[in-house]
mmCIF file of C-alpha atoms in Angstrom:
data_model
loop_
_atom_site.group_PDB
_atom_site.id
_atom_site.type_symbol
_atom_site.label_atom_id
_atom_site.label_comp_id
_atom_site.label_asym_id
_atom_site.label_seq_id
_atom_site.Cartn_x
_atom_site.Cartn_y
_atom_site.Cartn_z
ATOM 1 C CA ASP A 11 0.139 -16.605 -15.994
ATOM 2 C CA ARG A 12 3.059 -18.901 -15.302
ATOM 3 C CA ALA A 13 5.573 -16.303 -16.527
ATOM 4 C CA THR A 14 3.954 -13.617 -14.370
ATOM 5 C CA TYR A 15 4.008 -15.909 -11.339
ATOM 6 C CA GLU A 16 7.693 -16.709 -11.915
ATOM 7 C CA PHE A 17 8.517 -13.006 -12.378
ATOM 8 C CA VAL A 18 6.916 -12.124 -9.047
ATOM 9 C CA GLU A 19 8.682 -15.031 -7.361
ATOM 10 C CA ARG A 20 12.059 -13.915 -8.758
ATOM 11 C CA LEU A 21 11.417 -10.288 -7.855
ATOM 12 C CA LEU A 22 10.235 -10.793 -4.283
ATOM 13 C CA GLY A 23 11.800 -14.161 -3.436
ATOM 14 C CA PRO A 24 15.302 -12.843 -2.693
ATOM 15 C CA ILE A 25 13.881 -10.127 -0.436
ATOM 16 C CA VAL A 26 11.834 -12.702 1.451
ATOM 17 C CA ASP A 27 14.814 -15.045 1.740
ATOM 18 C CA SER A 28 17.232 -12.359 2.937
ATOM 19 C CA ALA A 29 14.778 -11.086 5.532
ATOM 20 C CA GLU A 30 13.859 -14.620 6.601
ATOM 21 C CA ALA A 31 10.253 -13.569 6.168
ATOM 22 C CA ARG A 32 7.298 -15.911 6.229
ATOM 23 C CA TYR A 33 4.962 -13.449 4.525
ATOM 24 C CA VAL A 34 5.166 -10.859 1.783
ATOM 25 C CA CYS A 35 3.294 -7.591 1.820
ATOM 26 C CA GLU A 36 3.402 -5.704 -1.455
ATOM 27 C CA LYS A 37 1.614 -2.371 -1.359
ATOM 28 C CA THR A 38 1.821 -0.885 -4.831
ATOM 29 C CA PRO A 39 -1.451 1.082 -5.140
ATOM 30 C CA THR A 40 -2.138 -0.076 -8.702
ATOM 31 C CA ASN A 41 -2.271 -3.697 -7.512
ATOM 32 C CA VAL A 42 -5.891 -3.045 -6.595
ATOM 33 C CA LEU A 43 -6.641 -2.912 -10.326
ATOM 34 C CA VAL A 44 -5.491 -6.525 -10.701
ATOM 35 C CA PHE A 45 -6.541 -8.113 -7.399
ATOM 36 C CA SER A 46 -8.555 -10.764 -9.272
ATOM 37 C CA GLU A 47 -5.558 -11.703 -11.414
ATOM 38 C CA ILE A 48 -3.273 -11.812 -8.364
ATOM 39 C CA GLN A 49 -5.809 -14.039 -6.643
ATOM 40 C CA ASP A 50 -5.723 -16.396 -9.638
ATOM 41 C CA LEU A 51 -1.905 -16.538 -9.562
ATOM 42 C CA PHE A 52 -1.604 -16.812 -5.772
ATOM 43 C CA PRO A 53 -4.686 -18.694 -4.548
ATOM 44 C CA SER A 54 -3.734 -18.445 -0.876
ATOM 45 C CA ALA A 55 -3.146 -14.681 -1.033
ATOM 46 C CA ARG A 56 -5.099 -12.366 1.241
ATOM 47 C CA PHE A 57 -5.850 -8.779 0.266
ATOM 48 C CA VAL A 58 -6.073 -5.628 2.331
ATOM 49 C CA PHE A 59 -7.859 -2.818 0.537
ATOM 50 C CA VAL A 60 -6.836 0.409 2.244
ATOM 51 C CA ILE A 61 -9.086 3.359 1.578
ATOM 52 C CA ARG A 62 -8.211 6.931 2.408
ATOM 53 C CA ASP A 63 -9.942 10.261 2.029
ATOM 54 C CA PRO A 64 -9.650 10.876 -1.745
ATOM 55 C CA ARG A 65 -8.721 14.512 -1.134
ATOM 56 C CA ALA A 66 -5.659 13.413 0.843
ATOM 57 C CA ILE A 67 -4.689 10.981 -1.927
ATOM 58 C CA VAL A 68 -4.925 13.701 -4.573
ATOM 59 C CA SER A 69 -2.883 16.003 -2.340
ATOM 60 C CA SER A 70 -0.239 13.300 -1.971
ATOM 61 C CA MET A 71 -0.123 12.708 -5.733
ATOM 62 C CA GLN A 72 0.397 16.398 -6.337
ATOM 63 C CA ARG A 73 3.265 16.494 -3.799
ATOM 64 C CA VAL A 74 4.874 13.558 -5.637
ATOM 65 C CA GLY A 75 4.526 15.473 -8.909
ATOM 66 C CA ALA A 76 6.109 18.579 -7.399
ATOM 67 C CA ARG A 77 9.076 16.584 -6.011
ATOM 68 C CA ALA A 78 9.542 14.894 -9.394
ATOM 69 C CA ARG A 79 9.466 18.191 -11.288
ATOM 70 C CA ALA A 80 11.986 19.695 -8.877
ATOM 71 C CA LYS A 81 14.344 16.785 -9.632
ATOM 72 C CA GLY A 82 13.675 16.781 -13.373
ATOM 73 C CA ILE A 83 12.032 13.345 -13.254
ATOM 74 C CA ARG A 84 9.015 12.727 -15.475
ATOM 75 C CA GLN A 85 5.934 11.436 -13.729
ATOM 76 C CA ARG A 86 2.610 10.134 -14.883
ATOM 77 C CA ARG A 87 -0.128 12.591 -15.654
ATOM 78 C CA TYR A 88 -1.978 11.908 -12.394
ATOM 79 C CA ALA A 89 0.999 13.271 -10.437
ATOM 80 C CA ASN A 90 0.848 16.547 -12.343
ATOM 81 C CA GLU A 91 -2.829 17.288 -12.983
ATOM 82 C CA VAL A 92 -5.544 17.355 -10.314
ATOM 83 C CA VAL A 93 -8.286 16.131 -12.685
ATOM 84 C CA ALA A 94 -6.117 13.165 -13.708
ATOM 85 C CA SER A 95 -5.474 12.424 -10.011
ATOM 86 C CA VAL A 96 -9.202 12.420 -9.288
ATOM 87 C CA ARG A 97 -9.845 9.998 -12.185
ATOM 88 C CA GLU A 98 -7.052 7.712 -10.982
ATOM 89 C CA VAL A 99 -8.368 7.658 -7.409
ATOM 90 C CA LYS A 100 -11.905 6.945 -8.618
ATOM 91 C CA GLU A 101 -10.723 4.018 -10.756
ATOM 92 C CA HIS A 102 -8.761 2.517 -7.855
ATOM 93 C CA LEU A 103 -11.613 2.891 -5.369
ATOM 94 C CA GLU A 104 -14.136 1.344 -7.752
ATOM 95 C CA ALA A 105 -11.844 -1.623 -8.433
ATOM 96 C CA GLY A 106 -11.133 -2.157 -4.729
ATOM 97 C CA PHE A 107 -14.751 -1.975 -3.621
ATOM 98 C CA SER A 108 -15.762 -4.300 -6.455
ATOM 99 C CA PHE A 109 -13.167 -6.918 -5.499
ATOM 100 C CA ALA A 110 -13.956 -6.596 -1.783
ATOM 101 C CA SER A 111 -17.661 -7.189 -2.437
ATOM 102 C CA ARG A 112 -16.933 -10.249 -4.626
ATOM 103 C CA SER A 113 -14.360 -11.747 -2.237
ATOM 104 C CA PRO A 114 -15.192 -10.689 1.327
ATOM 105 C CA ASP A 115 -13.474 -13.766 2.761
ATOM 106 C CA ARG A 116 -10.207 -12.879 0.970
ATOM 107 C CA CYS A 117 -10.268 -9.062 1.166
ATOM 108 C CA LEU A 118 -10.373 -6.870 4.243
ATOM 109 C CA THR A 119 -11.186 -3.195 3.784
ATOM 110 C CA VAL A 120 -9.313 -0.860 6.128
ATOM 111 C CA CYS A 121 -9.811 2.872 6.465
ATOM 112 C CA TYR A 122 -6.446 4.663 6.665
ATOM 113 C CA GLU A 123 -7.863 7.396 8.899
ATOM 114 C CA GLU A 124 -9.113 4.770 11.340
ATOM 115 C CA LEU A 125 -5.687 3.121 11.344
ATOM 116 C CA THR A 126 -4.025 6.403 12.289
ATOM 117 C CA THR A 127 -6.565 7.311 14.991
ATOM 118 C CA ARG A 128 -7.291 3.835 16.407
ATOM 119 C CA PRO A 129 -4.251 1.746 15.505
ATOM 120 C CA ARG A 130 -4.662 -1.011 18.064
ATOM 121 C CA PRO A 131 -8.150 -2.255 17.098
ATOM 122 C CA VAL A 132 -7.345 -1.908 13.401
ATOM 123 C CA THR A 133 -4.069 -3.846 13.640
ATOM 124 C CA GLU A 134 -5.779 -6.467 15.795
ATOM 125 C CA ARG A 135 -8.475 -6.874 13.112
ATOM 126 C CA LEU A 136 -5.771 -7.095 10.426
ATOM 127 C CA CYS A 137 -3.924 -9.794 12.364
ATOM 128 C CA GLU A 138 -7.096 -11.801 12.874
ATOM 129 C CA PHE A 139 -7.874 -11.594 9.148
ATOM 130 C CA LEU A 140 -4.318 -12.572 8.158
ATOM 131 C CA GLY A 141 -3.939 -15.272 10.798
ATOM 132 C CA LEU A 142 -1.055 -13.496 12.516
ATOM 133 C CA GLU A 143 -0.288 -13.034 16.168
ATOM 134 C CA TRP A 144 -0.766 -9.422 17.232
ATOM 135 C CA SER A 145 2.086 -7.606 18.965
ATOM 136 C CA ASP A 146 2.296 -4.236 20.675
ATOM 137 C CA SER A 147 5.291 -3.462 18.422
ATOM 138 C CA MET A 148 2.866 -3.160 15.492
ATOM 139 C CA LEU A 149 1.831 0.192 16.894
ATOM 140 C CA TYR A 150 5.356 1.529 16.310
ATOM 141 C CA PRO A 151 6.366 0.671 12.715
ATOM 142 C CA GLU A 152 8.864 3.537 12.672
ATOM 143 C CA ARG A 153 11.062 1.598 15.094
ATOM 144 C CA PHE A 154 11.802 -1.162 12.601
ATOM 145 C CA PRO A 155 13.731 -1.235 9.338
ATOM 146 C CA HIS A 156 11.786 -1.687 6.108
ATOM 147 C CA ALA A 157 13.345 -4.169 3.676
ATOM 148 C CA GLY A 158 12.423 -2.078 0.644
ATOM 149 C CA GLN A 159 13.184 1.357 2.081
ATOM 150 C CA HIS A 160 16.314 1.962 0.023
ATOM 151 C CA SER A 161 14.711 1.144 -3.309
ATOM 152 C CA LEU A 162 11.560 3.101 -2.451
ATOM 153 C CA THR A 163 13.460 6.232 -1.443
ATOM 154 C CA ARG A 164 16.246 6.089 -4.039
ATOM 155 C CA GLU A 165 14.902 8.966 -6.131
ATOM 156 C CA GLY A 166 13.138 10.711 -3.247
ATOM 157 C CA VAL A 167 10.021 11.201 -5.346
ATOM 158 C CA TRP A 168 7.420 8.707 -4.117
ATOM 159 C CA TYR A 169 8.845 8.375 -0.639
ATOM 160 C CA GLU A 170 11.447 10.275 1.311
ATOM 161 C CA PRO A 171 13.565 8.497 3.951
ATOM 162 C CA ALA A 172 11.939 10.479 6.779
ATOM 163 C CA GLU A 173 8.572 8.951 5.890
ATOM 164 C CA PHE A 174 9.809 5.573 7.114
ATOM 165 C CA GLU A 175 10.760 7.087 10.435
ATOM 166 C CA ARG A 176 7.347 8.649 11.119
ATOM 167 C CA ALA A 177 5.067 7.304 13.802
ATOM 168 C CA LEU A 178 1.430 6.528 13.037
ATOM 169 C CA SER A 179 -0.300 9.877 13.176
ATOM 170 C CA PRO A 180 -3.578 11.394 11.988
ATOM 171 C CA GLN A 181 -1.676 14.599 11.117
ATOM 172 C CA ARG A 182 -1.979 14.113 7.314
ATOM 173 C CA ASN A 183 -5.556 12.757 7.393
ATOM 174 C CA THR A 184 -7.010 16.042 6.221
ATOM 175 C CA ALA A 185 -4.219 17.074 3.827
#
């Protein structure tokens, strides 16, 4: 546990320091599978479990697989096979709902589709849960740089640069 804690501190600490950030938000989807372990390592951590229409998630995974294949980059099975994507989504949803039900004071469940169609009340609820002051600028994330954008878009497989410049929109809700 100590080694894992130190690894996370070394990995994210420099980013936090360079951005003069007070908080860290790490959104790797597979984190939901280890929320309990993260909670043990970081007792003051808060968790936001974002759920999305599983069909849209599977569609997104398949687009990632197609981009990877086009670039000759191997991807995990779930990015190449629909059945594997469905299994992966099911596992993540079950883990998230389980954690949220065990730790309702530490985990807020947010529906992605609601965020894209009603961003103000959802971001206000998020801020209340996280103990942050709400700002109108939260409705326009595309206007601000993302500290991890370069590393996330380096291969252009999981994210493309244009995705960081998109406004909140329900356009992909029914992908």
